[in-house]
CSV table of N, CA, C and O in Angstrom, one decimal:
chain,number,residue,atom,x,y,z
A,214,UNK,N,-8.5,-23.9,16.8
A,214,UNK,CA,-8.6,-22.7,16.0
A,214,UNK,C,-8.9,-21.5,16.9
A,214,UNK,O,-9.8,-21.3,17.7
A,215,UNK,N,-7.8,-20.9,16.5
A,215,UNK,CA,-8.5,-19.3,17.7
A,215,UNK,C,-8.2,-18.1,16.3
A,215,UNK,O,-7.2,-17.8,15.6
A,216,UNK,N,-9.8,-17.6,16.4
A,216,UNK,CA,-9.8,-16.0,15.4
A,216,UNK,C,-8.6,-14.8,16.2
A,216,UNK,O,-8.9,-14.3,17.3
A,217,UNK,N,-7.6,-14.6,15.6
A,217,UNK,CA,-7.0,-13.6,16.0
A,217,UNK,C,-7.7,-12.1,15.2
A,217,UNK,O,-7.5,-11.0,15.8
A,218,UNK,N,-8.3,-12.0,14.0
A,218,UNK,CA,-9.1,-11.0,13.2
A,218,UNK,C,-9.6,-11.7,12.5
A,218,UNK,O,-9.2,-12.7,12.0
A,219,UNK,N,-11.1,-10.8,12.2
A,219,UNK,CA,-12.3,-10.6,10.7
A,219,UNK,C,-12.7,-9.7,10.4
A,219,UNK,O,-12.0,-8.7,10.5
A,220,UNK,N,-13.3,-9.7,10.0
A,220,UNK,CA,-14.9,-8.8,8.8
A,220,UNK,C,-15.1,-9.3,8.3
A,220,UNK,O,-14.4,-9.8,7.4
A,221,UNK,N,-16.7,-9.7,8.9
A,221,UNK,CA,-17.6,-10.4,8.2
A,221,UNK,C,-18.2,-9.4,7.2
A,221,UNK,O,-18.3,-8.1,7.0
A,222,UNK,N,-18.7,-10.7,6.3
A,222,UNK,CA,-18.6,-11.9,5.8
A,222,UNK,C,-17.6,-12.4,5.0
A,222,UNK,O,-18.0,-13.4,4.6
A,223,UNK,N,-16.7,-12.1,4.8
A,223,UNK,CA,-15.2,-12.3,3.8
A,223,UNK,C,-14.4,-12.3,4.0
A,223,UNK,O,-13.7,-13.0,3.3
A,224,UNK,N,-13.8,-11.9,5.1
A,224,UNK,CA,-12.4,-12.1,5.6
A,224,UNK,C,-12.3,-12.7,7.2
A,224,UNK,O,-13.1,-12.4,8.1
A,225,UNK,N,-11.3,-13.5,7.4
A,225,UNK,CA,-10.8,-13.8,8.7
A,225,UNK,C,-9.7,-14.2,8.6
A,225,UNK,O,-9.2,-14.7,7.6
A,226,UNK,N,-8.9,-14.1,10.0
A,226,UNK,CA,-7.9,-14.7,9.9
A,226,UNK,C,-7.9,-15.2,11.1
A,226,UNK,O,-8.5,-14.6,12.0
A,227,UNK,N,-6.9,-16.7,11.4
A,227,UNK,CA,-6.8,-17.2,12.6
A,227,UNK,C,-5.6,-17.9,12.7
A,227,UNK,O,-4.6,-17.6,11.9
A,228,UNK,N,-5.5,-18.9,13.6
A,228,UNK,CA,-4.4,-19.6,14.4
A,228,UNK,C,-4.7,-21.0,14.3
A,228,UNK,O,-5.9,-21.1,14.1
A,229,UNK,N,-4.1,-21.9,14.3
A,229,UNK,CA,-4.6,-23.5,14.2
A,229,UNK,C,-3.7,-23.6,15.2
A,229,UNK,O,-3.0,-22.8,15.8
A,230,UNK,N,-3.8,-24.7,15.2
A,230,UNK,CA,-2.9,-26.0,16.6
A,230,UNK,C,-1.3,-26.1,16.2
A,230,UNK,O,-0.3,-26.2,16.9
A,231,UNK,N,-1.4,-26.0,14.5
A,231,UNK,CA,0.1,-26.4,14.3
A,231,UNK,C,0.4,-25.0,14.2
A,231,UNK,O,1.1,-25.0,13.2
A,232,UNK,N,0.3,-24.1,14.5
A,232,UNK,CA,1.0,-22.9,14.7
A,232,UNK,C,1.2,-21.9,13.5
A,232,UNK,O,1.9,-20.8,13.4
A,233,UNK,N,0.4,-22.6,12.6
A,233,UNK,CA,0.2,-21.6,11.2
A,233,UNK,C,-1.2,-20.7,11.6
A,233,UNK,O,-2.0,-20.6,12.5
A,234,UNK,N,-0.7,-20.0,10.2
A,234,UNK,CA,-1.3,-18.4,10.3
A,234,UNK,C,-2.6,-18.9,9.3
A,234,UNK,O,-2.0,-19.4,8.4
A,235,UNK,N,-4.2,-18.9,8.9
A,235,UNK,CA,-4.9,-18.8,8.1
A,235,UNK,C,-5.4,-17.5,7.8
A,235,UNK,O,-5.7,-16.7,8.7
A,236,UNK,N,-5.6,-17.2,6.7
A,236,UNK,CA,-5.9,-15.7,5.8
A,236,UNK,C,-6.9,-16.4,4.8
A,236,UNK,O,-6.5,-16.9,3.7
A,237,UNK,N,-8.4,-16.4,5.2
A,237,UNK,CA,-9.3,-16.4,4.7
A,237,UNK,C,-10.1,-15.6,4.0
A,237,UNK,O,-10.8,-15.0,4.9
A,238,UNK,N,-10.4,-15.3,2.8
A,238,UNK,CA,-10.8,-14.2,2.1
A,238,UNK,C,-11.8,-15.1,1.4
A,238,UNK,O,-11.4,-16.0,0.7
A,239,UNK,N,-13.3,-14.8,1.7
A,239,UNK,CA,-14.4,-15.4,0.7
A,239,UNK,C,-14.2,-16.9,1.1
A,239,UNK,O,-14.1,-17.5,2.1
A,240,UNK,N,-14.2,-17.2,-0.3
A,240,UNK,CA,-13.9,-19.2,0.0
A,240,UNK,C,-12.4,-19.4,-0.3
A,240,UNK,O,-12.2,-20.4,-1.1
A,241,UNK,N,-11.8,-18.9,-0.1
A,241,UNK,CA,-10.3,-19.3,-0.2
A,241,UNK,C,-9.1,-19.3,1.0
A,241,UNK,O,-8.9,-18.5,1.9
A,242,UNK,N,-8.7,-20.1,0.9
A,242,UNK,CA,-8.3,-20.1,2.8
A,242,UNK,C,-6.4,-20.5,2.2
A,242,UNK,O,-5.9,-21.4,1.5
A,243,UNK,N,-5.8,-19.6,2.7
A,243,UNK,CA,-4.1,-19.5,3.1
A,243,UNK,C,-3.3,-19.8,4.0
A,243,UNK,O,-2.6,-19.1,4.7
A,244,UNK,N,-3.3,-21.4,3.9
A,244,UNK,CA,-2.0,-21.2,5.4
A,244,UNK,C,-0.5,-21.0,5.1
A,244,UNK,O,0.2,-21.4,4.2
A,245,UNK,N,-0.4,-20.1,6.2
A,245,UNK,CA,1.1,-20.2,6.1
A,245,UNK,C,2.1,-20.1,7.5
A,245,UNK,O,1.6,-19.7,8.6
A,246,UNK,N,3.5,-20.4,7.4
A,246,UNK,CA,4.0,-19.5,8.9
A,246,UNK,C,3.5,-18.0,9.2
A,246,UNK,O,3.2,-17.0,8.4
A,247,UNK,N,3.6,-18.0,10.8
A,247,UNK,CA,3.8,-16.6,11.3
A,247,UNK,C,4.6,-15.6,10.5
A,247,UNK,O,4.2,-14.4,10.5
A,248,UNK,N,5.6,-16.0,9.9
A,248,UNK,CA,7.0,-14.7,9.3
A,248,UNK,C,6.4,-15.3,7.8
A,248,UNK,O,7.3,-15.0,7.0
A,249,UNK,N,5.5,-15.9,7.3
A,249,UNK,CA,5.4,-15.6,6.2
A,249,UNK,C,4.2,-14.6,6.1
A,249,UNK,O,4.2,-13.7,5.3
A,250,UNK,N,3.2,-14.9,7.0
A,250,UNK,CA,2.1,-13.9,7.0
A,250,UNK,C,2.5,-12.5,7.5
A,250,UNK,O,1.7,-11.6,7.1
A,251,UNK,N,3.4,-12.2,8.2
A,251,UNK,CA,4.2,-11.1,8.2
A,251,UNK,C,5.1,-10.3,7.0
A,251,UNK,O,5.4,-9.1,7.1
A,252,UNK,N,5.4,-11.1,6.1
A,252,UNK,CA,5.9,-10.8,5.3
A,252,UNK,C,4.8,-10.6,4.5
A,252,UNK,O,4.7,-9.4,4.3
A,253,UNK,N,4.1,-11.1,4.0
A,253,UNK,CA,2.8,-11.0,3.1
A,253,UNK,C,1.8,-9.5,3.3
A,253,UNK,O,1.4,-8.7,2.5
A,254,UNK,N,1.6,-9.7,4.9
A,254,UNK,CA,1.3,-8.3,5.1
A,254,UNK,C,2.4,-7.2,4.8
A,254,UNK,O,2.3,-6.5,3.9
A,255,UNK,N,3.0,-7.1,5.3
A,255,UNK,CA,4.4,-5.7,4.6
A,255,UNK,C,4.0,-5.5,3.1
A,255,UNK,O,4.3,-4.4,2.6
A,256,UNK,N,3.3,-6.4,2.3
A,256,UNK,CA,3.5,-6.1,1.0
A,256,UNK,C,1.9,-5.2,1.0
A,256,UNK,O,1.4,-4.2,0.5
A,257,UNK,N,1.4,-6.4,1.7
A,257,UNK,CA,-0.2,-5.4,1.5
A,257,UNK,C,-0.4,-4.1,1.8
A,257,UNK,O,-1.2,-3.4,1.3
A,258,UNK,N,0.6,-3.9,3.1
A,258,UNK,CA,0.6,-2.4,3.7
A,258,UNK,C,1.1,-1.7,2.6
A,258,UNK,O,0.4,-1.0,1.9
A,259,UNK,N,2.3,-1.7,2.4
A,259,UNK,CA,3.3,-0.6,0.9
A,259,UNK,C,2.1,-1.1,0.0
A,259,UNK,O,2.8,-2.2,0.0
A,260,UNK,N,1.1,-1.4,-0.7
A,260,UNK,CA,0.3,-1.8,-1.6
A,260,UNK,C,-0.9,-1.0,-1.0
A,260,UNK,O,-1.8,-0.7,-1.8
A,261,UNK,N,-1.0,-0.6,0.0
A,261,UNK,CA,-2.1,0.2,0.5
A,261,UNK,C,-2.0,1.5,0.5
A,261,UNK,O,-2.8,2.4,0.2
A,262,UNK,N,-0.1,1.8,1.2
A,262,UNK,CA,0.6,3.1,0.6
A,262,UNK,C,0.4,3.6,-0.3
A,262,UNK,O,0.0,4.8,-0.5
A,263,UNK,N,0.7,2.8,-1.3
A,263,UNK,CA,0.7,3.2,-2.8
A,263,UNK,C,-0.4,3.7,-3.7
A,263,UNK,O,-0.7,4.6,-4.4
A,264,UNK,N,-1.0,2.6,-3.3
A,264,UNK,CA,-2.8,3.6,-3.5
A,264,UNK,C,-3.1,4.7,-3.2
A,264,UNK,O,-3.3,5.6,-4.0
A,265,UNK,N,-3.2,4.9,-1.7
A,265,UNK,CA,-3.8,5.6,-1.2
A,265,UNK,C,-2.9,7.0,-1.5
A,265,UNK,O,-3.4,8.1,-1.3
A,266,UNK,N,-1.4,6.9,-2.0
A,266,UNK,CA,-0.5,8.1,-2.4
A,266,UNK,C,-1.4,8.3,-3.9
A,266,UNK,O,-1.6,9.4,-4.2
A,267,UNK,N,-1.9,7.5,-4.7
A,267,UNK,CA,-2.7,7.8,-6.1
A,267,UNK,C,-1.3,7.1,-6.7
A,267,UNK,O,-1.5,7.3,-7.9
A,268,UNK,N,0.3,6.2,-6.7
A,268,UNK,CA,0.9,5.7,-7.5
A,268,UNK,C,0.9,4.6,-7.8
A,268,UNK,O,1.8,4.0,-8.3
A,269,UNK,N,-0.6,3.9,-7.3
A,269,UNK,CA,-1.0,2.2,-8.1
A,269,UNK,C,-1.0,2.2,-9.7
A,269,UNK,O,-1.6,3.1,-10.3
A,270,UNK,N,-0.5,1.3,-10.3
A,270,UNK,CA,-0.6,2.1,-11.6
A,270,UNK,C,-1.7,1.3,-12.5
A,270,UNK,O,-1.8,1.3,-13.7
A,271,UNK,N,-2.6,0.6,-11.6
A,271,UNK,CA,-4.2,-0.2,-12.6
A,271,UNK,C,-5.0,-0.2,-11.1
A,271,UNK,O,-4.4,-0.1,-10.0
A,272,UNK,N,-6.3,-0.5,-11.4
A,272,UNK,CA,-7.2,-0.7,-10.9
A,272,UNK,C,-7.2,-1.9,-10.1
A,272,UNK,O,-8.2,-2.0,-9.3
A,273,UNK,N,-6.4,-2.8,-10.0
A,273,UNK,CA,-6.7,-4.1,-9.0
A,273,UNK,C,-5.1,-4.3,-8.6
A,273,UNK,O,-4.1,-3.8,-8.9
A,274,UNK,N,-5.5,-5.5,-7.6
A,274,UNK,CA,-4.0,-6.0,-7.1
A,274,UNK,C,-4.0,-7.5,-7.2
A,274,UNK,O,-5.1,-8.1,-7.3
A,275,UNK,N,-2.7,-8.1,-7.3
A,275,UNK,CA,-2.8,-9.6,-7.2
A,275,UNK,C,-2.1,-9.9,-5.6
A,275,UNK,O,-1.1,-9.3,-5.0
A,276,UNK,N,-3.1,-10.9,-5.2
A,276,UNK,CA,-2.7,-10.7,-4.2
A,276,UNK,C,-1.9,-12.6,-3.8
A,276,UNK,O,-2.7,-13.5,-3.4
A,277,UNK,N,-0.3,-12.8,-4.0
A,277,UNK,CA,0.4,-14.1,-3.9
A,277,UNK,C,0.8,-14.1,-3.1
A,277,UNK,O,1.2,-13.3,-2.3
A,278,UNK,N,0.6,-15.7,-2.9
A,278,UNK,CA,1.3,-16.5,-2.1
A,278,UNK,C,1.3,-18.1,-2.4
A,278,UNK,O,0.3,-18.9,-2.6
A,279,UNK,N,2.9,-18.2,-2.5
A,279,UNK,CA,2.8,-20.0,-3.2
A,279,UNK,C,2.0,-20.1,-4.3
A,279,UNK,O,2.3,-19.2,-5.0
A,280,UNK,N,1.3,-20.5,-4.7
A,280,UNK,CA,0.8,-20.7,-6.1
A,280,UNK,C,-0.4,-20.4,-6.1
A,280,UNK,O,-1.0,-20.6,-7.1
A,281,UNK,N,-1.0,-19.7,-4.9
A,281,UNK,CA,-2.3,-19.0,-4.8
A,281,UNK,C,-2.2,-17.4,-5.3
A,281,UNK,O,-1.4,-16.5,-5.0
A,282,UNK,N,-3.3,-17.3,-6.0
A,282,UNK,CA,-3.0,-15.7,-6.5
A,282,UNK,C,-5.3,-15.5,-6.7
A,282,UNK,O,-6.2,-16.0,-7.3
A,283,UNK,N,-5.1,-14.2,-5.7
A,283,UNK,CA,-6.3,-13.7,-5.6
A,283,UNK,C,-6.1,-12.0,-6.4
A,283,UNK,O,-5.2,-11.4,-6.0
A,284,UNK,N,-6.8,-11.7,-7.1
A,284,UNK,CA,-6.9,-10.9,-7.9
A,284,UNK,C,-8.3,-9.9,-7.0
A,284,UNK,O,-9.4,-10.4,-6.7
A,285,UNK,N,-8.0,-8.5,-6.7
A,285,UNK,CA,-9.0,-8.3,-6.2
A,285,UNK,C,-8.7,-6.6,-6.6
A,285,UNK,O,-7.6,-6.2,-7.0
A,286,UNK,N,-9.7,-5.9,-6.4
A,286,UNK,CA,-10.3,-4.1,-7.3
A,286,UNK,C,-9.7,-3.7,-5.9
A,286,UNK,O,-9.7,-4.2,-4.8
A,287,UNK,N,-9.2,-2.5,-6.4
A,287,UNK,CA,-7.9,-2.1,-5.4
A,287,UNK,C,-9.2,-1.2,-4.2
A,287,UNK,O,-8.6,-0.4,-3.4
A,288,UNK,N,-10.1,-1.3,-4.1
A,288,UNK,CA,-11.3,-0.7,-3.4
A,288,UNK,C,-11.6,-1.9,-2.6
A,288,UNK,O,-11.7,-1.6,-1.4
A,289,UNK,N,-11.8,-3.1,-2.8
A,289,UNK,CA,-11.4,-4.6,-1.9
A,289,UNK,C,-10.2,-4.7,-0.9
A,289,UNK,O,-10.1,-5.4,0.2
A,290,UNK,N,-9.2,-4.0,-1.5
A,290,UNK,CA,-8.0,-4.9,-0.4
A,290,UNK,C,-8.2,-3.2,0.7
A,290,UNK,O,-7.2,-3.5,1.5
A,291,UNK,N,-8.5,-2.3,1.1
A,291,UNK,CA,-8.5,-1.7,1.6
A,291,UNK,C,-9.0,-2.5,3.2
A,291,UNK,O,-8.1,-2.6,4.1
A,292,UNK,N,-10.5,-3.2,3.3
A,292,UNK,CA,-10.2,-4.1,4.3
A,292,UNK,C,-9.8,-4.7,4.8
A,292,UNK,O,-9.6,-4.7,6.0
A,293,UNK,N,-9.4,-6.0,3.5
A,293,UNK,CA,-8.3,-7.0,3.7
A,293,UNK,C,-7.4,-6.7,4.4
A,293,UNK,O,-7.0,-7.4,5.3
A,294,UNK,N,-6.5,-5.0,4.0
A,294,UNK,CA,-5.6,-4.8,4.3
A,294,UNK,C,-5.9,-4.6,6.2
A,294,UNK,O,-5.2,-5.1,7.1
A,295,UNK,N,-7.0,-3.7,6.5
A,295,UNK,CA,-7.2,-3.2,7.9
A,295,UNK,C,-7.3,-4.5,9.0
A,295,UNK,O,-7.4,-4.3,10.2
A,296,UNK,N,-7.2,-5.7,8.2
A,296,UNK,CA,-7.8,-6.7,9.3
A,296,UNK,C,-6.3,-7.9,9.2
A,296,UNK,O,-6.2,-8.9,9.9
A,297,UNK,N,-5.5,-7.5,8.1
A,297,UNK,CA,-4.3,-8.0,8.6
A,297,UNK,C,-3.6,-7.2,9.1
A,297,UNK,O,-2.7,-7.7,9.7
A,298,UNK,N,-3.8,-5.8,9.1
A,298,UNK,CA,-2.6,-5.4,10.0
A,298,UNK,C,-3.2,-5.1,11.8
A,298,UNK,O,-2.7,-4.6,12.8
A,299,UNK,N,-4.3,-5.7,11.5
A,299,UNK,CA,-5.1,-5.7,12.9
A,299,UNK,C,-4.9,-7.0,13.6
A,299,UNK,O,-5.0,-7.1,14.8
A,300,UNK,N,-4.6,-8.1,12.7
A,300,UNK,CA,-3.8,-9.2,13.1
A,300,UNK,C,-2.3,-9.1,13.6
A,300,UNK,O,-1.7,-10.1,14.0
């Protein structure tokens, strides 16, 4: 396992042996490929845009992948977001 990015206490993300990407948020842990966690971030970023322009149009985001869906207050993914694109 090598940490490529965190913020403690809730988020990290890292690297395993088999060459997947983990995106740990709290107790919930995501693996996936490299180009999927690339792709996943692109959405978080335009999702960060869009807030931060004021055209989110509710208070939270869902945040998917595969059958995982983290629901988080759009004041939450602001880090998430700084520490995947820091990955």
């Amino acid at each position: 396992m090598h940490i490529i990015a965190k913020r403690p206490p809730n988020i990290s993300i890292y690297s395993c042996e088999g060459s997947g990407i983990h995106l740990v948020y709290k107790n919930i842990n995501i693996g996936m490929h490299p180009t999927e966690f690339c792709m996943l971030n692109e959405n978080v970023q335009e999702a960060m845009y869009r807030i931060d322009q004021g055209t989110w149009p509710c208070p939270y985001v869902s945040l998917t992948y595969s059958s995982t869906v983290i629901c988080l207050k759009i004041d939450d993914l602001g880090p998430l977001a700084g520490v995947m694109q820091e990955a």
